[in-house]
One Martini backbone bead per residue (centre of mass of N, CA, C, O) as a GRO file, in nm:
protein
  164
    1MET     BB    1   1.108  -0.778  -1.646
    2THR     BB    2   1.041  -0.468  -1.601
    3SER     BB    3   1.064  -0.204  -1.387
    4SER     BB    4   0.775  -0.097  -1.448
    5GLU     BB    5   0.628  -0.363  -1.389
    6ALA     BB    6   0.733  -0.397  -1.093
    7SER     BB    7   0.605  -0.102  -0.998
    8LYS     BB    8   0.334  -0.187  -1.028
    9THR     BB    9  -0.007  -0.157  -0.926
   10TRP     BB   10  -0.231  -0.401  -0.836
   11LEU     BB   11  -0.593  -0.395  -0.872
   12SER     BB   12  -0.882  -0.451  -0.788
   13GLN     BB   13  -1.185  -0.333  -0.843
   14ASP     BB   14  -1.265  -0.310  -0.546
   15ALA     BB   15  -1.017  -0.151  -0.449
   16TYR     BB   16  -1.049   0.086  -0.638
   17ASP     BB   17  -1.337   0.169  -0.550
   18ARG     BB   18  -1.268   0.222  -0.253
   19LEU     BB   19  -1.052   0.445  -0.305
   20GLN     BB   20  -1.235   0.631  -0.472
   21ALA     BB   21  -1.443   0.680  -0.247
   22GLU     BB   22  -1.248   0.810  -0.051
   23LEU     BB   23  -1.169   1.044  -0.235
   24ASP     BB   24  -1.454   1.162  -0.272
   25GLU     BB   25  -1.502   1.220   0.031
   26LEU     BB   26  -1.265   1.414   0.074
   27ILE     BB   27  -1.350   1.622  -0.137
   28ALA     BB   28  -1.639   1.675  -0.017
   29ALA     BB   29  -1.506   1.779   0.274
   30ARG     BB   30  -1.365   2.052   0.222
   31PRO     BB   31  -1.582   2.265   0.308
   32GLU     BB   32  -1.598   2.178   0.605
   33VAL     BB   33  -1.303   2.239   0.678
   34ALA     BB   34  -1.308   2.536   0.598
   35ALA     BB   35  -1.535   2.617   0.796
   36GLU     BB   36  -1.384   2.536   1.053
   37ILE     BB   37  -1.152   2.732   1.022
   38ASN     BB   38  -1.323   2.990   1.016
   39ALA     BB   39  -1.458   2.951   1.292
   40ARG     BB   40  -1.188   2.944   1.456
   41ARG     BB   41  -1.080   3.221   1.367
   42GLU     BB   42  -1.317   3.385   1.514
   43GLU     BB   43  -1.211   3.328   1.822
   44GLY     BB   44  -0.921   3.463   1.769
   45ASP     BB   45  -0.627   3.412   1.882
   46LEU     BB   46  -0.408   3.206   1.700
   47ARG     BB   47  -0.180   3.132   1.909
   48GLU     BB   48  -0.428   3.013   2.122
   49ASN     BB   49  -0.581   2.821   1.896
   50GLY     BB   50  -0.645   2.494   1.898
   51GLY     BB   51  -0.881   2.456   1.694
   52TYR     BB   52  -0.740   2.580   1.452
   53HIS     BB   53  -0.490   2.393   1.444
   54ALA     BB   54  -0.649   2.130   1.417
   55ALA     BB   55  -0.791   2.202   1.151
   56ARG     BB   56  -0.531   2.241   0.985
   57GLU     BB   57  -0.420   1.955   1.027
   58GLU     BB   58  -0.659   1.810   0.897
   59GLN     BB   59  -0.630   1.941   0.622
   60SER     BB   60  -0.345   1.838   0.566
   61ARG     BB   61  -0.407   1.538   0.584
   62GLN     BB   62  -0.624   1.529   0.362
   63GLU     BB   63  -0.453   1.646   0.129
   64GLY     BB   64  -0.241   1.424   0.136
   65ARG     BB   65  -0.436   1.192   0.073
   66ILE     BB   66  -0.540   1.299  -0.194
   67LEU     BB   67  -0.272   1.303  -0.342
   68TYR     BB   68  -0.205   1.008  -0.306
   69LEU     BB   69  -0.459   0.882  -0.439
   70LYS     BB   70  -0.435   1.010  -0.714
   71GLU     BB   71  -0.158   0.885  -0.784
   72PHE     BB   72  -0.218   0.589  -0.727
   73LEU     BB   73  -0.465   0.560  -0.927
   74ARG     BB   74  -0.316   0.659  -1.183
   75ASN     BB   75  -0.090   0.404  -1.157
   76ALA     BB   76  -0.288   0.186  -1.158
   77GLU     BB   77  -0.374  -0.152  -1.209
   78VAL     BB   78  -0.666  -0.295  -1.335
   79GLY     BB   79  -0.699  -0.626  -1.234
   80ASP     BB   80  -0.510  -0.869  -1.348
   81ALA     BB   81  -0.230  -1.004  -1.303
   82PRO     BB   82   0.020  -1.115  -1.457
   83THR     BB   83   0.155  -1.379  -1.571
   84ALA     BB   84   0.438  -1.570  -1.441
   85ASP     BB   85   0.774  -1.720  -1.394
   86LYS     BB   86   0.786  -1.492  -1.175
   87VAL     BB   87   0.801  -1.293  -0.927
   88ALA     BB   88   0.526  -1.061  -0.870
   89PRO     BB   89   0.318  -0.834  -0.854
   90GLY     BB   90   0.009  -0.988  -0.751
   91MET     BB   91   0.118  -1.228  -0.578
   92VAL     BB   92   0.101  -1.541  -0.438
   93VAL     BB   93   0.327  -1.638  -0.175
   94THR     BB   94   0.545  -1.912  -0.095
   95ILE     BB   95   0.752  -1.967   0.191
   96TYR     BB   96   1.070  -2.054   0.340
   97PHE     BB   97   1.276  -2.073   0.618
   98ASP     BB   98   1.562  -2.136   0.556
   99ASP     BB   99   1.566  -2.501   0.600
  100ASP     BB  100   1.251  -2.494   0.695
  101GLN     BB  101   0.974  -2.642   0.547
  102SER     BB  102   0.767  -2.581   0.802
  103ASP     BB  103   0.843  -2.261   0.771
  104THR     BB  104   0.577  -2.096   0.653
  105GLU     BB  105   0.460  -1.842   0.407
  106LYS     BB  106   0.162  -1.664   0.309
  107PHE     BB  107   0.138  -1.404   0.052
  108LEU     BB  108   0.100  -1.075  -0.066
  109LEU     BB  109   0.238  -0.904  -0.344
  110GLY     BB  110   0.176  -0.562  -0.258
  111SER     BB  111  -0.028  -0.329  -0.179
  112ARG     BB  112  -0.146  -0.207   0.123
  113GLU     BB  113  -0.424  -0.104   0.006
  114ILE     BB  114  -0.530  -0.425  -0.027
  115ALA     BB  115  -0.559  -0.549   0.264
  116GLN     BB  116  -0.885  -0.518   0.294
  117THR     BB  117  -0.934  -0.754   0.052
  118THR     BB  118  -0.771  -0.954   0.252
  119ASP     BB  119  -0.638  -1.218   0.464
  120LEU     BB  120  -0.373  -1.161   0.374
  121THR     BB  121  -0.067  -1.088   0.384
  122VAL     BB  122   0.105  -0.776   0.303
  123TYR     BB  123   0.371  -0.714   0.077
  124SER     BB  124   0.587  -0.506  -0.039
  125PRO     BB  125   0.802  -0.469  -0.308
  126GLU     BB  126   0.983  -0.257  -0.121
  127SER     BB  127   1.053  -0.452   0.067
  128ALA     BB  128   1.289  -0.659   0.164
  129LEU     BB  129   1.141  -0.914   0.072
  130GLY     BB  130   1.032  -0.814  -0.199
  131VAL     BB  131   1.304  -0.752  -0.334
  132ALA     BB  132   1.424  -1.043  -0.305
  133ILE     BB  133   1.175  -1.202  -0.471
  134LEU     BB  134   1.184  -1.040  -0.711
  135GLY     BB  135   1.216  -1.264  -0.984
  136ALA     BB  136   1.178  -1.530  -0.870
  137ASN     BB  137   1.190  -1.869  -0.855
  138LYS     BB  138   1.106  -2.172  -0.819
  139GLY     BB  139   1.326  -2.273  -0.552
  140GLN     BB  140   1.450  -2.015  -0.478
  141THR     BB  141   1.719  -1.866  -0.297
  142VAL     BB  142   1.717  -1.594  -0.060
  143THR     BB  143   1.863  -1.290   0.074
  144TYR     BB  144   1.789  -1.075   0.356
  145THR     BB  145   1.758  -0.768   0.531
  146ALA     BB  146   1.640  -0.689   0.812
  147PRO     BB  147   1.558  -0.427   1.012
  148SER     BB  148   1.741  -0.559   1.248
  149GLY     BB  149   2.003  -0.681   1.056
  150SER     BB  150   1.928  -0.959   0.978
  151ASP     BB  151   1.975  -1.247   0.804
  152ILE     BB  152   1.747  -1.390   0.559
  153LYS     BB  153   1.636  -1.708   0.450
  154VAL     BB  154   1.459  -1.785   0.142
  155THR     BB  155   1.210  -1.998  -0.017
  156VAL     BB  156   1.044  -2.057  -0.305
  157VAL     BB  157   0.764  -2.253  -0.355
  158GLU     BB  158   0.521  -2.055  -0.458
  159PHE     BB  159   0.309  -1.904  -0.726
  160SER     BB  160   0.027  -1.672  -0.784
  161PRO     BB  161  -0.223  -1.513  -0.884
  162PHE     BB  162  -0.442  -1.311  -0.764
  163GLY     BB  163  -0.747  -1.498  -0.766
  164ALA     BB  164  -0.662  -1.795  -0.893
   0.00000   0.00000   0.00000
């Protein structure tokens, strides 16, 4: 698997459509936000105008989200993630911790943006766990350092494409 394949974000059509609808709503709301800023500006002294500053902060937040969604959707791959013989983004993965085969966890390795489309926990491929298991084979044991600083050993039990 190439590094560009590993860094791709796979989205179901439903997830893509939901994010595109959010982007469309944010873009459509731009005139409202601009009107709010203008209305607050008319209230007087901008140094002490909390409403004006709140409206500007909201505009900044929305513009940041618009830029993020445009870039995210431009780079996303829509459809089914490719099947692979190694763990890759877009796969449902089952692991067990340390050497305790009864301590398992099943999750989706993919973008957190698709978390609302599934009941599974979603781990990013860029997370410590995601980086550790990316490219792993069934039965392979890997170790990663958790954000707390402790080393955690996991073994890949199985994996399959999301939705399969």
